[in-house]
Every structure is written in structure tokens, then in C-alpha cells.
PDB file of C-alpha atoms in Angstrom:
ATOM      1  CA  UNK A1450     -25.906  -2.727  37.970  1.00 52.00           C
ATOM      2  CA  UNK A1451     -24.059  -2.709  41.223  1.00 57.00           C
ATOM      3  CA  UNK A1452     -20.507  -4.072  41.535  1.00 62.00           C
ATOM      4  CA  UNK A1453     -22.295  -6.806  44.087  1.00 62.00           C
ATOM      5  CA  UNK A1454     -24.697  -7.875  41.509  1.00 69.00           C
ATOM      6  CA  UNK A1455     -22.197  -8.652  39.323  1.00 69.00           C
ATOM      7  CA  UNK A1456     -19.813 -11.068  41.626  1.00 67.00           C
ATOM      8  CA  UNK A1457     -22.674 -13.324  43.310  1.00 83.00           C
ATOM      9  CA  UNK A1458     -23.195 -15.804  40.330  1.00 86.00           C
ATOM     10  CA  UNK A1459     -18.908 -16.078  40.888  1.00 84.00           C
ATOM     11  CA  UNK A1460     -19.362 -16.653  44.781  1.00 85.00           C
ATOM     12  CA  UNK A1461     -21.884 -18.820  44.508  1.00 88.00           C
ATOM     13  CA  UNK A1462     -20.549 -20.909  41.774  1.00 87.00           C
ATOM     14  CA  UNK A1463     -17.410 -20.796  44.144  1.00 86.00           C
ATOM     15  CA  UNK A1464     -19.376 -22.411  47.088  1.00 88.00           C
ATOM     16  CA  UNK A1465     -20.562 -25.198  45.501  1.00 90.00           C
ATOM     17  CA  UNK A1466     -17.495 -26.046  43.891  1.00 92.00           C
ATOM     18  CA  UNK A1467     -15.127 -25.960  46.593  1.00 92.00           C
ATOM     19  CA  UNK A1468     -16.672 -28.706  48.705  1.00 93.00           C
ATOM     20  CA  UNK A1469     -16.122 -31.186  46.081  1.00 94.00           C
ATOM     21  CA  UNK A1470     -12.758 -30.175  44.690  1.00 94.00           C
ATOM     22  CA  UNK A1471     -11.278 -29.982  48.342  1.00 95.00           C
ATOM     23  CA  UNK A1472     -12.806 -33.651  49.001  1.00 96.00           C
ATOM     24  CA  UNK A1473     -11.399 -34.344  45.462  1.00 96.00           C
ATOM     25  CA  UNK A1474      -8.087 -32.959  46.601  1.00 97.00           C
ATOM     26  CA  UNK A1475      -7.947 -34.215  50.070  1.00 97.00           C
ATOM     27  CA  UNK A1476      -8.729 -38.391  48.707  1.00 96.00           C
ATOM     28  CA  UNK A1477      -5.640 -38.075  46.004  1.00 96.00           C
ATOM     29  CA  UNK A1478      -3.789 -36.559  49.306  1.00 97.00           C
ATOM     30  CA  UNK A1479      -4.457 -39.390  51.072  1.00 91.00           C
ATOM     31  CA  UNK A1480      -4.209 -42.113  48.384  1.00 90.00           C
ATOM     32  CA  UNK A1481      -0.798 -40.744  47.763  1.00 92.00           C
ATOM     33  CA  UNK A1482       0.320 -40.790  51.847  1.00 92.00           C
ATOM     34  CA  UNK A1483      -1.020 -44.255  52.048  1.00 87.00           C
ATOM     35  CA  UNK A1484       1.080 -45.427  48.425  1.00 88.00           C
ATOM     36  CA  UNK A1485       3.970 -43.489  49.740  1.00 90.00           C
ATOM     37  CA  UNK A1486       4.270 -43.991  53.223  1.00 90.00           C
ATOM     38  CA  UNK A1487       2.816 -47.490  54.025  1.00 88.00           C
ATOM     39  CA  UNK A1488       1.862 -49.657  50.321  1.00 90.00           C
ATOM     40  CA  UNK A1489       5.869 -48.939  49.537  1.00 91.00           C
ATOM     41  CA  UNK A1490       7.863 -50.192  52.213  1.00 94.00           C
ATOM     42  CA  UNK A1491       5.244 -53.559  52.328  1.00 93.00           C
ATOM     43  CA  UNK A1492       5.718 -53.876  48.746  1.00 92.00           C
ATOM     44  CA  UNK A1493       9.124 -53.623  48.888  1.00 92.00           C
ATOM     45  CA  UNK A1494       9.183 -56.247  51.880  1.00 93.00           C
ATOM     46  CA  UNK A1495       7.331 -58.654  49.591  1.00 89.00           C
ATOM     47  CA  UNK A1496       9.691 -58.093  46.818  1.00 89.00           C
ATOM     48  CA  UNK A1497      12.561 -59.194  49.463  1.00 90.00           C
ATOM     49  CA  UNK A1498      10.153 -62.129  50.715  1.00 87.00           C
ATOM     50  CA  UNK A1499       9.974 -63.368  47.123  1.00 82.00           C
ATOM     51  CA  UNK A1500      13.998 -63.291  46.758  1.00 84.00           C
ATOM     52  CA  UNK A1501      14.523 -65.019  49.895  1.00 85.00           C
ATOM     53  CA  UNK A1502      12.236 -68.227  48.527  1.00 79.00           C
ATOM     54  CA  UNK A1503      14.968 -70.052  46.945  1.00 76.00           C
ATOM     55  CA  UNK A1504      17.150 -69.676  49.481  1.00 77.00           C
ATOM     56  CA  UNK A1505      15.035 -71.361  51.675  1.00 81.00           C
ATOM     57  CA  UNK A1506      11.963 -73.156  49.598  1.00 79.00           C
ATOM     58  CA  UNK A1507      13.512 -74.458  45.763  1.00 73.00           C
ATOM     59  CA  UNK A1508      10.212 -76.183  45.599  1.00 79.00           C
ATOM     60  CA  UNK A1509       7.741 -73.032  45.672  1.00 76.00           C
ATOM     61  CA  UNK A1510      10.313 -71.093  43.439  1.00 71.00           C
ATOM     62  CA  UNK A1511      10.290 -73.318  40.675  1.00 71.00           C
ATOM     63  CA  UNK A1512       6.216 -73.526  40.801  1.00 75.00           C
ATOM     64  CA  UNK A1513       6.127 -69.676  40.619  1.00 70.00           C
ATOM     65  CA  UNK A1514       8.266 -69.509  37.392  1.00 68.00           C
ATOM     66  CA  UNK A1515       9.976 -66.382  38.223  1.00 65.00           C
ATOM     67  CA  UNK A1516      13.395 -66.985  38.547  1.00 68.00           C
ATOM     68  CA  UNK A1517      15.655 -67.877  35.826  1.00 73.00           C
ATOM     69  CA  UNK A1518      16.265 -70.941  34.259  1.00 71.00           C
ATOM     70  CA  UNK A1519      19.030 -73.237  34.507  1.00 73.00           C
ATOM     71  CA  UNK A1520      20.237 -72.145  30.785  1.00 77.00           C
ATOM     72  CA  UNK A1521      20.202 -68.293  31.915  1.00 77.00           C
ATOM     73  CA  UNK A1522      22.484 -69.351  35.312  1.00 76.00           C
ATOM     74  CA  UNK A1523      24.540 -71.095  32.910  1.00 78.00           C
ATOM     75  CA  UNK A1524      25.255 -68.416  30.441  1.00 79.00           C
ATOM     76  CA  UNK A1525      25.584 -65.680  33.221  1.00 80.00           C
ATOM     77  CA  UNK A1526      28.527 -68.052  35.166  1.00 80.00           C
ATOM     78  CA  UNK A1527      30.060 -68.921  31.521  1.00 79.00           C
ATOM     79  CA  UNK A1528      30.326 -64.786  31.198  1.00 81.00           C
ATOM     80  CA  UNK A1529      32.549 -64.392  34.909  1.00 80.00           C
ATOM     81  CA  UNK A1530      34.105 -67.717  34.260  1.00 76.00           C
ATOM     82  CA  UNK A1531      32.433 -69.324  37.226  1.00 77.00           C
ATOM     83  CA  UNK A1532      32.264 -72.873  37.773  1.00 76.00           C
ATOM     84  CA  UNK A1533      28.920 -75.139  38.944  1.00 75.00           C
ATOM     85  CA  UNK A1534      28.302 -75.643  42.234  1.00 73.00           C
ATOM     86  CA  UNK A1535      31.236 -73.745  43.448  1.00 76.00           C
ATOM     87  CA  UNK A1536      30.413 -71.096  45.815  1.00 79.00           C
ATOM     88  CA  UNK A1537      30.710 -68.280  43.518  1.00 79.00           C
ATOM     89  CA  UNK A1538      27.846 -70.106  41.782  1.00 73.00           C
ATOM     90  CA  UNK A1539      25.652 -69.933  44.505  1.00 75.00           C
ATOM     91  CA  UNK A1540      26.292 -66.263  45.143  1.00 81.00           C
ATOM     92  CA  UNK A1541      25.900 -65.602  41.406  1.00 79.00           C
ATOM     93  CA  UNK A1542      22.168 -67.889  41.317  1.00 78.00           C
ATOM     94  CA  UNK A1543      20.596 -65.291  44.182  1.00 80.00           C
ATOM     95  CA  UNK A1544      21.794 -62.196  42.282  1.00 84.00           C
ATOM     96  CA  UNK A1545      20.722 -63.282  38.992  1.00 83.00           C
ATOM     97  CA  UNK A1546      17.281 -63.891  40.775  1.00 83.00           C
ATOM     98  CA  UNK A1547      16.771 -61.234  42.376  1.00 86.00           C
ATOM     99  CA  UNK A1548      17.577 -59.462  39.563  1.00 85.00           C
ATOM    100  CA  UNK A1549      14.711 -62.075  37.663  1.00 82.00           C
ATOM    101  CA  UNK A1550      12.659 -60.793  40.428  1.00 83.00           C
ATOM    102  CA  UNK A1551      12.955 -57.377  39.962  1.00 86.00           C
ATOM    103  CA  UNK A1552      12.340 -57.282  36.212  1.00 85.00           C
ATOM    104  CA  UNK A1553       9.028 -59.672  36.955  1.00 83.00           C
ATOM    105  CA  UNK A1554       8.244 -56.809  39.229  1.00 85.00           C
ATOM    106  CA  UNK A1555       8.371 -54.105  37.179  1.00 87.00           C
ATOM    107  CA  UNK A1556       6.628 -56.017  34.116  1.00 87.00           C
ATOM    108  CA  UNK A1557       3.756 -56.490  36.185  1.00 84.00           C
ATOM    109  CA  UNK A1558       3.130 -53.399  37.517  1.00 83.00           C
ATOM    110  CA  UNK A1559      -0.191 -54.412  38.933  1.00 87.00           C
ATOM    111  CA  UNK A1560       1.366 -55.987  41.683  1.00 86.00           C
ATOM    112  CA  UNK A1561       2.247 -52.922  43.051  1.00 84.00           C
ATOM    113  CA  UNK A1562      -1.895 -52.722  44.178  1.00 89.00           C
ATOM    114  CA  UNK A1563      -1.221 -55.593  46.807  1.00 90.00           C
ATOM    115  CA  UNK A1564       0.769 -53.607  48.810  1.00 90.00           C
ATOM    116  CA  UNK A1565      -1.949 -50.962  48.525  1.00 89.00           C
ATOM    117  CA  UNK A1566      -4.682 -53.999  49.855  1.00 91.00           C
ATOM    118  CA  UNK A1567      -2.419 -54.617  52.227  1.00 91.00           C
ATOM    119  CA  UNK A1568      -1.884 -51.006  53.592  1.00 88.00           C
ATOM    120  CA  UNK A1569      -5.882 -50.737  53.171  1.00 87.00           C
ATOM    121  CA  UNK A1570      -6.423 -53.658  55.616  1.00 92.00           C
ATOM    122  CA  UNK A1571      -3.954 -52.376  57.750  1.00 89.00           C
ATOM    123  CA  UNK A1572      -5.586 -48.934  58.300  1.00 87.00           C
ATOM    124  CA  UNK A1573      -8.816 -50.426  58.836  1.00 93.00           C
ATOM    125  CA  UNK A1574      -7.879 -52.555  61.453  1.00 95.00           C
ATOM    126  CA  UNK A1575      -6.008 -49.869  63.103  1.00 93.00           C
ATOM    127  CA  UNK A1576      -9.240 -47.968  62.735  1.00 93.00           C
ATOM    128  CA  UNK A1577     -11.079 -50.574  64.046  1.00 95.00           C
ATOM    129  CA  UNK A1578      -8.818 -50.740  67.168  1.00 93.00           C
ATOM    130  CA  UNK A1579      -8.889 -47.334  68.201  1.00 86.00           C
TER     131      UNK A1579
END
């Protein structure tokens, strides 16, 4: 049998394969620029939008439940010897909540998919307006 012969099965098998590995390849390419480059930085903007909510709405921070109590504030202040209500207080309530926020983050790592949505939508409608 010729040399030939003997490699077309290979080449063949080779052609139809490629096509749907390089699709394969180029969709994980692009799923990973899109989480990378765009899903991050609006994830990490919402992560900042939720620490900035007691600053500036008490009321929608205690309905979401994910800062700390009053008890945990306490016992954190009680630790640097900081009194209530002083300024250090204050300081010491958006640290310990972003740091609440944080942790809520990465227990619920399924949140991370919103900023992936919300990088979806965004490239669509860029799509759309081109």
C-alpha cells in the first residue's frame, strides 16, 4: 500500500475535526475576553455600588441583610477600643461592611454571572448600533 493510502483516513478525520474544535476554541476565547475584560470591571462596580448603600440609603441596606449586625459593629469597636457614634465608629461601620460585602460576594459566587448578563446586553446593543 502506498504511503498516501495510508495518511487519508488521518487527513480526513483531521478536516472534520478541526472546524468544530477551532469554533470550540474560539467561544471559550471569547467567553473568557468578555469575563475578563468587560463582566469584571462591572462586577466589581456593583460590588462598590452595594458598599456605597449605607452610606447613602440605611433603609435598602438593612432590607438586603448583607451587612453586619449591630452586635458584630459592637464587638469589632469593643476590639480597637472605639466608642459609639464617635467618628471612628462611623469609619469603622463602612469597613466592617464592606468587608460583610465582600465575604457575601465570594459566598455567592453566582453573582459573579450578572456582570456576565450585563456585559452580554452590552455587546448586543453595541452590535445592534453598529
Amino acid at each position: 500500500m502506498s504511503e498516501t493510502k495510508k495518511t487519508r483516513p488521518f487527513l480526513r478525520g483531521l478536516a472534520v475535526l478541526l472546524p468544530s474544535v477551532l469554533t470550540l476554541w474560539l467561544l471559550v476565547k471569547a467567553y473568557q475576553f468578555i469575563d475578563s475584560a468587560i463582566a469584571e470591571p462591572i462586577n466589581t462596580g456593583i460590588r462598590s455600588a452595594f458598599i456605597q448603600i449605607p452610606k447613602h440609603f440605611p433603609q435598602i441596606a438593612n432590607a438586603l441583610a448583607i451587612g453586619p449586625d449591630h452586635d458584630a459593629l459592637a464587638e469589632a469597636a469593643n476590639a480597637q477600643n472605639i466608642t459609639e457614634n464617635s467618628p471612628a465608629w462611623i469609619e469603622l461601620s463602612g469597613e466592617v461592611f464592606a468587608e460583610s460585602v465582600n465575604t457575601w460576594w465570594t459566598e455567592h459566587a453566582w453573582i459573579n454571572l450578572l456582570g456576565l448578563v450585563v456585559a452580554a446586553i452590552i455587546v448586543y446593543i453595541s452590535g445592534r448600533l453598529v
